[in-house]
Amino acid sequence: MEHLKRKPLFNPEGDTDVRKRRMINGNTTNLNDFNNMKYTWVSDWYRQAMNNFWVPEEINLGTDVKDYPMLSPGERRAYDKILSFLVFLDSLQTANLPAVGEYITANEINLCLSIQTFQEAVHSQSYSYMLDTICEPHTRNQVLYQWKDDERLLLRNTFIGDLYNEFQKDKSPFTFAKTVVANFILEGIYFYSGFMFFYNLGRNHKMPGSAQEIRYINRDENTHLWLFCNMILELKKEEPELFTQERVNIYREMIREGCRQEIEWGHYAIGDQVPGLTKEMITDYIQYLGNLRCSSIGFEPVYEGHEKEPESMSWVSQYSNANMIKTDFFEARSTAYAKSSALVDDL
Ligand SMILES: [Fe+2]
Ligand SMILES: [Fe+2]
């Protein structure tokens, strides 16, 4: 199989028998069929993603407006850099997910990807809302386009963008699988380590609105991770030749390299300049995340001895785990569309 078959737009001769449905290279009718699904987890996923609907402006950033100028230079520098990186990641996701969906021949998966794409757009907009509220227009643009002045940020963005670009040029099943793994790394390592910085500010009683925005985003990212994890597990069943030991080692190497870059970036953007965090805590947390992601898709860990959540970082889950509603997280939002309280835990 040299090239993937592109999903047809209209295909009356497509297979309606769910047993014939495939993630890639299937013969889809492309009809949005919510009644007949091959992948049973999709209905739970869809329900959860729909229940998570939120609007960035719901969150009050009044305290953040006062806090932002009072942050120490190290904190403000990290805030700007990490926000800039997140804006890039969510923008890239918004643009790339439809490109992935073009080659997925299971319509129910494409439905999920459409919702995810919408959510990534909301995330990008929430960063703009944060910047709009807390900074002057000049600072705002400096944050948004920081990769123009910061070579290290540009380097990171280039590495991530190039991985996605590879699939733009080469539509082979293996390149597709690498893109899906790259997506999984982006969602499950880069985002989570960025979120952790905002939660640290939150636990130090700084920028509470920003931390709250991030919690909503994090809740969506949980579902994205769930989606991509399941996509990988289905691909493993349907396309075992994409998961030979040799190829799995390539994917694991991608995860290890993603972690290495994230650690380097964390040391550069946060370093030892932010109260509550140290370089060592950053390293431990990211190595743990790398192992956690590996184990959820059945891969051997990439950092031996870092399988357990580091004790110094146990506070992160109090923010990132939306099931722990002992804070006023959900009380702060309008209940009109708060249909869901349960959340599938971090994978
Ligand atoms: Fe996102
Ligand atoms: Fe996402």
JSON list of N, CA, C and O and ligand atoms in Angstrom, two decimals, residues 90 93 116 120 123 187 191 220-221 224, ligand 2:
[
{"chain": "A", "resi": 90, "resn": "ASP", "atom": "N", "xyz": [-2.49, 25.56, 19.18]},
{"chain": "A", "resi": 90, "resn": "ASP", "atom": "CA", "xyz": [-3.92, 25.46, 18.89]},
{"chain": "A", "resi": 90, "resn": "ASP", "atom": "C", "xyz": [-4.24, 25.92, 17.47]},
{"chain": "A", "resi": 90, "resn": "ASP", "atom": "O", "xyz": [-5.15, 25.37, 16.84]},
{"chain": "A", "resi": 93, "resn": "GLN", "atom": "N", "xyz": [-3.28, 23.03, 15.23]},
{"chain": "A", "resi": 93, "resn": "GLN", "atom": "CA", "xyz": [-4.27, 21.95, 15.36]},
{"chain": "A", "resi": 93, "resn": "GLN", "atom": "C", "xyz": [-5.52, 22.29, 14.55]},
{"chain": "A", "resi": 93, "resn": "GLN", "atom": "O", "xyz": [-6.06, 21.44, 13.85]},
{"chain": "A", "resi": 116, "resn": "GLN", "atom": "N", "xyz": [-13.47, 18.42, 17.47]},
{"chain": "A", "resi": 116, "resn": "GLN", "atom": "CA", "xyz": [-12.16, 18.79, 18.02]},
{"chain": "A", "resi": 116, "resn": "GLN", "atom": "C", "xyz": [-11.63, 20.05, 17.33]},
{"chain": "A", "resi": 116, "resn": "GLN", "atom": "O", "xyz": [-11.12, 20.96, 17.99]},
{"chain": "A", "resi": 120, "resn": "GLU", "atom": "N", "xyz": [-10.46, 23.53, 19.07]},
{"chain": "A", "resi": 120, "resn": "GLU", "atom": "CA", "xyz": [-9.12, 24.13, 18.96]},
{"chain": "A", "resi": 120, "resn": "GLU", "atom": "C", "xyz": [-9.26, 25.61, 18.56]},
{"chain": "A", "resi": 120, "resn": "GLU", "atom": "O", "xyz": [-8.47, 26.45, 19.00]},
{"chain": "A", "resi": 123, "resn": "HIS", "atom": "N", "xyz": [-10.10, 27.47, 21.62]},
{"chain": "A", "resi": 123, "resn": "HIS", "atom": "CA", "xyz": [-8.91, 27.64, 22.47]},
{"chain": "A", "resi": 123, "resn": "HIS", "atom": "C", "xyz": [-8.06, 28.81, 21.99]},
{"chain": "A", "resi": 123, "resn": "HIS", "atom": "O", "xyz": [-7.62, 29.64, 22.78]},
{"chain": "A", "resi": 187, "resn": "GLU", "atom": "N", "xyz": [-0.84, 16.96, 21.86]},
{"chain": "A", "resi": 187, "resn": "GLU", "atom": "CA", "xyz": [-1.98, 17.05, 22.78]},
{"chain": "A", "resi": 187, "resn": "GLU", "atom": "C", "xyz": [-1.60, 16.59, 24.19]},
{"chain": "A", "resi": 187, "resn": "GLU", "atom": "O", "xyz": [-2.10, 17.13, 25.17]},
{"chain": "A", "resi": 191, "resn": "PHE", "atom": "N", "xyz": [0.95, 20.40, 25.44]},
{"chain": "A", "resi": 191, "resn": "PHE", "atom": "CA", "xyz": [-0.12, 21.16, 26.07]},
{"chain": "A", "resi": 191, "resn": "PHE", "atom": "C", "xyz": [-0.06, 21.03, 27.60]},
{"chain": "A", "resi": 191, "resn": "PHE", "atom": "O", "xyz": [-0.16, 22.01, 28.32]},
{"chain": "A", "resi": 220, "resn": "ASP", "atom": "N", "xyz": [-11.11, 20.00, 27.55]},
{"chain": "A", "resi": 220, "resn": "ASP", "atom": "CA", "xyz": [-11.26, 19.61, 26.14]},
{"chain": "A", "resi": 220, "resn": "ASP", "atom": "C", "xyz": [-10.08, 18.75, 25.69]},
{"chain": "A", "resi": 220, "resn": "ASP", "atom": "O", "xyz": [-10.25, 17.75, 25.00]},
{"chain": "A", "resi": 221, "resn": "GLU", "atom": "N", "xyz": [-8.88, 19.16, 26.10]},
{"chain": "A", "resi": 221, "resn": "GLU", "atom": "CA", "xyz": [-7.69, 18.40, 25.67]},
{"chain": "A", "resi": 221, "resn": "GLU", "atom": "C", "xyz": [-7.73, 16.97, 26.18]},
{"chain": "A", "resi": 221, "resn": "GLU", "atom": "O", "xyz": [-7.23, 16.06, 25.52]},
{"chain": "A", "resi": 224, "resn": "HIS", "atom": "N", "xyz": [-9.50, 15.16, 23.62]},
{"chain": "A", "resi": 224, "resn": "HIS", "atom": "CA", "xyz": [-8.70, 15.02, 22.38]},
{"chain": "A", "resi": 224, "resn": "HIS", "atom": "C", "xyz": [-7.69, 13.90, 22.52]},
{"chain": "A", "resi": 224, "resn": "HIS", "atom": "O", "xyz": [-7.43, 13.15, 21.58]},
{"chain": "B", "resi": 2, "resn": "FE", "atom": "FE", "xyz": [-6.52, 19.56, 21.34]}
]
